[in-house]
Short mmCIF file of C-alpha atoms in Angstrom, two decimals:
data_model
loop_
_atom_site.label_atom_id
_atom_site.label_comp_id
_atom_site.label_asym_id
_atom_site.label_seq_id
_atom_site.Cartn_x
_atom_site.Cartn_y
_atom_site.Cartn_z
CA UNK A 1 0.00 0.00 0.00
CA UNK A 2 2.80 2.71 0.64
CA UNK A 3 4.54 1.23 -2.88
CA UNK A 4 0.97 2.32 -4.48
CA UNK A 5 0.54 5.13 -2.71
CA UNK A 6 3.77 6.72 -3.41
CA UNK A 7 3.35 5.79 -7.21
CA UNK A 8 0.21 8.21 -7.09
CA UNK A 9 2.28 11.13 -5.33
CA UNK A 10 4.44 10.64 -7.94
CA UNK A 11 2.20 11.04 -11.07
CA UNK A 12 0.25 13.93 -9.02
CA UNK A 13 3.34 16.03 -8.59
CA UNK A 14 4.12 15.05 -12.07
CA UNK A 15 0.81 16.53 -12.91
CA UNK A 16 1.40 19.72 -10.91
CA UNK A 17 -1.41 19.12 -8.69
CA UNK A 18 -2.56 18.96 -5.18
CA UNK A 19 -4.31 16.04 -3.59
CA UNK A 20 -7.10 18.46 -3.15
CA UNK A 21 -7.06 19.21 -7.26
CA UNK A 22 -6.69 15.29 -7.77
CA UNK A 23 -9.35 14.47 -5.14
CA UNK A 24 -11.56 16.24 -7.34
CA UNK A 25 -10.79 14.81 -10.19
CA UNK A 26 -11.67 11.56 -8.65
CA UNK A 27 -14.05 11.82 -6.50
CA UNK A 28 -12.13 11.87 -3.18
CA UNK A 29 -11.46 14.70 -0.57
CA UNK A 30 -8.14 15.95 0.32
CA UNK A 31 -7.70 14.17 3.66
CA UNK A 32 -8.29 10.78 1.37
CA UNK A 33 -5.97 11.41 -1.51
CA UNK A 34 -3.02 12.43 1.46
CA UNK A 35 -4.18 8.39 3.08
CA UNK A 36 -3.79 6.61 0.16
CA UNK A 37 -0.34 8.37 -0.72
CA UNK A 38 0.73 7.92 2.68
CA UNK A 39 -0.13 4.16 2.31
CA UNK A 40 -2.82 4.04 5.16
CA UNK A 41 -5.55 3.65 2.78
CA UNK A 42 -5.88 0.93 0.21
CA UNK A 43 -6.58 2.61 -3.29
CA UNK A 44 -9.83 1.01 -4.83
CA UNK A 45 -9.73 0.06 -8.26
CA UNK A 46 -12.30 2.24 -9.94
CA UNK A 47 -10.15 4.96 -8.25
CA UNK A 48 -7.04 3.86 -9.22
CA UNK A 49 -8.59 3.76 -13.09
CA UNK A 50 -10.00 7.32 -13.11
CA UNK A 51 -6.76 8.31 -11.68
CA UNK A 52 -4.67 6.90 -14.51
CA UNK A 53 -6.27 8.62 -16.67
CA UNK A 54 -6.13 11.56 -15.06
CA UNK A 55 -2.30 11.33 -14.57
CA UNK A 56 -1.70 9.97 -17.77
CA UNK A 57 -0.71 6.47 -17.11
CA UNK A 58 -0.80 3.43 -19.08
CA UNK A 59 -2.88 1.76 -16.86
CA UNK A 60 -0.37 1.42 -13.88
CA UNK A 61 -2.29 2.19 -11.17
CA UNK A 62 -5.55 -0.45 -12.05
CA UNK A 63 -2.79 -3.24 -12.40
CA UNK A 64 -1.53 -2.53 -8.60
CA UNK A 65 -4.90 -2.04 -7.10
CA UNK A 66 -5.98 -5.07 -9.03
CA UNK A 67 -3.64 -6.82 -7.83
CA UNK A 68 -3.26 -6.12 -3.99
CA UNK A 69 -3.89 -8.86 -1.79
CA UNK A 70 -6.49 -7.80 1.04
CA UNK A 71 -4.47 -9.16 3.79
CA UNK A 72 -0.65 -10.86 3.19
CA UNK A 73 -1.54 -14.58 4.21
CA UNK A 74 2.55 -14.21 5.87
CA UNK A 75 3.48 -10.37 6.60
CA UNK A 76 6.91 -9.84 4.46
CA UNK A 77 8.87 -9.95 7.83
CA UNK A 78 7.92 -13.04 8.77
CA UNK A 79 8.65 -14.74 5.64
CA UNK A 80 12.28 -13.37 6.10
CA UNK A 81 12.34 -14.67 9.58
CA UNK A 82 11.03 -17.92 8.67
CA UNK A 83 13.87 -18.05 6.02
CA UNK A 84 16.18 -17.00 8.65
CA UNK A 85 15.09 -19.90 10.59
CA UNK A 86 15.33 -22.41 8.24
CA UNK A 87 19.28 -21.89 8.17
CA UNK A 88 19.88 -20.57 11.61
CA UNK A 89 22.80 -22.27 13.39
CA UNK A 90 21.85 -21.06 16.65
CA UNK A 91 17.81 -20.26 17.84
CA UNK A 92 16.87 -19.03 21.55
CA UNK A 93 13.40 -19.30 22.22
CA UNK A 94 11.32 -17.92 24.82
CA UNK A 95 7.43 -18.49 25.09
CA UNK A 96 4.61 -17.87 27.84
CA UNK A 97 1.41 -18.67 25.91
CA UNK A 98 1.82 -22.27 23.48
CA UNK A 99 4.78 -24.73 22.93
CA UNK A 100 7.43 -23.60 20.81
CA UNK A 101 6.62 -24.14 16.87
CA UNK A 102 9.15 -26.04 16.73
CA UNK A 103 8.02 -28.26 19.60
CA UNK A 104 4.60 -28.70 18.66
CA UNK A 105 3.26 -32.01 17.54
CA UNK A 106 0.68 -31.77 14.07
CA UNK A 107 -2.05 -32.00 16.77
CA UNK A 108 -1.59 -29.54 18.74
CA UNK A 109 -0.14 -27.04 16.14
CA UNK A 110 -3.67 -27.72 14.33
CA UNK A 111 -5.50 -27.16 18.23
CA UNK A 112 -3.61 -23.94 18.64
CA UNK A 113 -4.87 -22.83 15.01
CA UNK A 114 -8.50 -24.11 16.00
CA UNK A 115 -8.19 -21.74 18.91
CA UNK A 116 -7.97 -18.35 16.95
CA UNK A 117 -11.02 -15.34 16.93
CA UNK A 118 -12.32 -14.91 14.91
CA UNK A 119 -12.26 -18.52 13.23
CA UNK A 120 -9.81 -19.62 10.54
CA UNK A 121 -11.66 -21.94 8.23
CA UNK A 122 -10.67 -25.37 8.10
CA UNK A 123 -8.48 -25.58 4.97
CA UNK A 124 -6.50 -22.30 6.56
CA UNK A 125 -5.90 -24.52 9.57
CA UNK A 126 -4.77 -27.45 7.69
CA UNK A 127 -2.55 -25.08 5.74
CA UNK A 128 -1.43 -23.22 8.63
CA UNK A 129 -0.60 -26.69 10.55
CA UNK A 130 1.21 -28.02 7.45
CA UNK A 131 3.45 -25.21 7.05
CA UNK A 132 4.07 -25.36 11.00
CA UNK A 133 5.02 -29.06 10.83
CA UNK A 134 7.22 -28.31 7.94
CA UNK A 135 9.79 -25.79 9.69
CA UNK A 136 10.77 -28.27 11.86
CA UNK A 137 12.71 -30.02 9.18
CA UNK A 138 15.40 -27.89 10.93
CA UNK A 139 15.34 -29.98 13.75
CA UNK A 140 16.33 -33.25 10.86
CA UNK A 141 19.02 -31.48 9.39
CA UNK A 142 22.67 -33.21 8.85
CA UNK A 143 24.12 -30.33 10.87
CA UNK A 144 20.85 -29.64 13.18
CA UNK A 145 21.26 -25.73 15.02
CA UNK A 146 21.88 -25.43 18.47
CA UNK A 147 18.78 -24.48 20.24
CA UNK A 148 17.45 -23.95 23.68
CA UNK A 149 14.19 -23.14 25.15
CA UNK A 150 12.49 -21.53 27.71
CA UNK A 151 8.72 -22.39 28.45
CA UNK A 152 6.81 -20.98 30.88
CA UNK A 153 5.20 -23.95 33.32
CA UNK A 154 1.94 -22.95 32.20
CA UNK A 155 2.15 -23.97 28.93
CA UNK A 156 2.74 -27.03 30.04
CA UNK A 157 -0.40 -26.97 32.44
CA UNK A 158 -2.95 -26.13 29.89
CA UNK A 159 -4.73 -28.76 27.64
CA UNK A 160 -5.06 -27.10 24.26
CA UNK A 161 -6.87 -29.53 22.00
CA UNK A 162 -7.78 -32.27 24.80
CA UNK A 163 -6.03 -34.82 26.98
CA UNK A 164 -5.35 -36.77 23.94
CA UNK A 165 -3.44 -33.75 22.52
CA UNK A 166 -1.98 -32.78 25.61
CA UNK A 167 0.03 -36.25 26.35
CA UNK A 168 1.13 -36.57 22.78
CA UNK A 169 2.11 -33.13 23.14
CA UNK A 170 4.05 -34.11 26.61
CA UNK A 171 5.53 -37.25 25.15
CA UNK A 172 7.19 -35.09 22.05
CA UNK A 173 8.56 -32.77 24.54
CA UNK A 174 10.16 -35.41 26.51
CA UNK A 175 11.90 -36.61 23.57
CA UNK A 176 13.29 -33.23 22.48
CA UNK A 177 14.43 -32.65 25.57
CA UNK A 178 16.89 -35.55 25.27
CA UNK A 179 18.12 -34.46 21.54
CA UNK A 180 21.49 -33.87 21.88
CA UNK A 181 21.24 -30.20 20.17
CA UNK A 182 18.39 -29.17 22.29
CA UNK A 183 18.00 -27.26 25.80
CA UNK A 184 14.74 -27.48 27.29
CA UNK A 185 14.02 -25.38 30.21
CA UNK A 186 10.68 -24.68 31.92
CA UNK A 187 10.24 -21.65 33.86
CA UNK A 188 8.37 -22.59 37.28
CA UNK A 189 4.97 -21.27 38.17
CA UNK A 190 5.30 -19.23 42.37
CA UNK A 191 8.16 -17.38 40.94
CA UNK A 192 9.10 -13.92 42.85
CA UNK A 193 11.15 -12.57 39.38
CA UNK A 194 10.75 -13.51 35.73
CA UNK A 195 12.65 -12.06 33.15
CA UNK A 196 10.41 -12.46 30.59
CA UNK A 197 7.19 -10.47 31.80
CA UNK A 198 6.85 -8.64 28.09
CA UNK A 199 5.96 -11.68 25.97
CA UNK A 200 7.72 -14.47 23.80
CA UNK A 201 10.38 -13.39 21.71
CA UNK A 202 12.91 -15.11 19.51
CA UNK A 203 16.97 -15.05 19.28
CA UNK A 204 18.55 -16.98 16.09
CA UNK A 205 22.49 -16.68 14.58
CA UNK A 206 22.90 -16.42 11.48
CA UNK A 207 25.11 -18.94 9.03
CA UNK A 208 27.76 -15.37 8.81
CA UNK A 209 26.99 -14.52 12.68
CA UNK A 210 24.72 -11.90 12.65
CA UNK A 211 22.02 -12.15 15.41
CA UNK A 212 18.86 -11.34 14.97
CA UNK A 213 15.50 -11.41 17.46
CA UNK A 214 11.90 -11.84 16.42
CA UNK A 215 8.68 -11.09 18.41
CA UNK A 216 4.93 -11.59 17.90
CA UNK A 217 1.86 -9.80 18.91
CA UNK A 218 -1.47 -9.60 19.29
CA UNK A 219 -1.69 -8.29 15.58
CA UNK A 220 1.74 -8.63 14.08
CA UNK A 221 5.70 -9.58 14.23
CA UNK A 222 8.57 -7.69 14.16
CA UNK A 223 12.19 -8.89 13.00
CA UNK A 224 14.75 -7.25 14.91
CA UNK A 225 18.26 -6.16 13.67
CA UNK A 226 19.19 -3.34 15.87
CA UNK A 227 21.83 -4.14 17.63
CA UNK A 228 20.70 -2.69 21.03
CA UNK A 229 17.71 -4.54 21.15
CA UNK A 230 19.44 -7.34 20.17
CA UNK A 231 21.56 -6.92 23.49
CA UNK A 232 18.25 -6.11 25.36
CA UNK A 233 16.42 -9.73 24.50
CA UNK A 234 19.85 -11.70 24.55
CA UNK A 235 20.16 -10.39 27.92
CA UNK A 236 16.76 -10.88 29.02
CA UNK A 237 17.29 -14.76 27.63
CA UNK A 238 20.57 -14.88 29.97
CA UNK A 239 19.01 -13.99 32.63
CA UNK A 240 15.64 -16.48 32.16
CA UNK A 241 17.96 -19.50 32.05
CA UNK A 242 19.02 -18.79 35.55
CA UNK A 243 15.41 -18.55 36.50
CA UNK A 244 14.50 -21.54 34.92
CA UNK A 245 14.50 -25.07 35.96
CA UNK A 246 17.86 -26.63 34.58
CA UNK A 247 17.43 -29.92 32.16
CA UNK A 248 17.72 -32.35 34.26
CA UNK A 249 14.56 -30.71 36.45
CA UNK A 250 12.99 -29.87 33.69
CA UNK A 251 13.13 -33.33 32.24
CA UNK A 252 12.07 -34.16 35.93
CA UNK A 253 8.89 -32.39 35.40
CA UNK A 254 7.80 -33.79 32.24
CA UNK A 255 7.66 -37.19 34.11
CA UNK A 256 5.90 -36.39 36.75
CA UNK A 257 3.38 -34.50 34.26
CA UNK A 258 3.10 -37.37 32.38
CA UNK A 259 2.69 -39.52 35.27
CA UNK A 260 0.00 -37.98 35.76
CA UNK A 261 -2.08 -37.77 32.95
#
């Protein structure tokens, strides 16, 4: 949308006009033309033609507001983090709310998916699961990254797509935690400090070194380069690995929750 939108400040000021002259042209007010441009409105076709031929363009603009997906299926960020992740030789992980993607069985990835509101339809959820189950070809690789893990014991307490779900889910767990390239740590519910209080976030090396973080929201993910806030989540990682249980404990605990299912 801000690709399109500067595309029409470009033929305006071509033009020699103002978004108020344009927005007349088309139909729009001032305040609208000055969105679109700015990329915070989506420009509608049947503005986009009258446009081009007010601006003189071969047609341009209907081609990109034909052709604009309503919502990216995988924001552009994510698909570079996801890339990222795929050839990683080092990934810190931190989460409070699910297991790890990379963790997750193909049952409970597709319960976790089942969970969203509003409602994915099914074939998005099979979709979504597949392409969850396929990242963790990382974990098959010859040369497999090192990676560690910090969950938060109440993952581990809730039963996101039933007790079936839930002890598979366990059982998987148990087994990662013995790979020889994987760190499992579970950070213990009646703590008095937790590093980790603003959310999951993500740590990864890449093949030439650089490290890189990666967060999700509510309504969106962020791929961090900076290196400040690089230093500000590898040293909130550091210090939730002192806080958590160590492996042996933690592997402790997934017996005893398994026991018990």
């Amino acid at each position: 949308m801000k690709m399109v939108g500067k595309q029409v400040a470009a033929g305006r000021v071509a033009k020699s006009l103002t978004q108020k002259q344009l927005g007349e042209l088309v139909r729009l007010d001032e305040q609208s033309i000055a969105s679109i441009e700015q990329g915070r409105r989506a420009l509608m076709p049947n503005v986009a033609e009258l446009m081009d031929q007010h601006l003189g363009l071969p047609g341009l603009l209907a081609v990109a507001a034909n052709e604009m997906p309503e919502v990216d299926a995988t924001p552009p960020w994510a698909e570079e983090y996801m890339e990222l992740e795929r050839l990683a030789i080092a990934l810190s992980w931190f989460d409070n709310q699910v297991v790890p993607g990379l963790l997750q069985t193909e049952n409970y990835a597709r319960a976790v998916f089942t969970c969203r509101v509003p409602a994915h339809p099914a074939a998005e959820i099979e979709a979504l699961t597949r392409s969850r189950v396929a990242r963790q070809q990382i974990l098959r690789r010859e040369t497999p990254p090192t990676l560690s893990f910090v969950i938060w014991e109440a993952v581990l307490r809730d039963r996101l797509g039933g007790d079936e779900v839930y002890e598979e889910q366990l059982r998987h767990l148990r087994a990662c935690a013995d790979l020889p390239d994987v760190s499992l740590q579970v950070m213990p519910l009646g703590r008095t400090s937790h590093a980790g209080l603003n959310g999951a976030f993500t740590l990864l090396e890449t093949p030439d070194h650089r490290h890189l973080g990666y967060t999700e929201s509510q309504r969106g993910s962020h791929l961090i380069s900076d290196p400040d806030e690089v230093s500000i989540l590898s040293r909130k990682y550091a210090m939730l690995r002192t806080q958590a249980l160590n492996t042996e404990l933690t592997r402790g605990l997934l017996d005893r929750l398994l026991g018990e299912t």
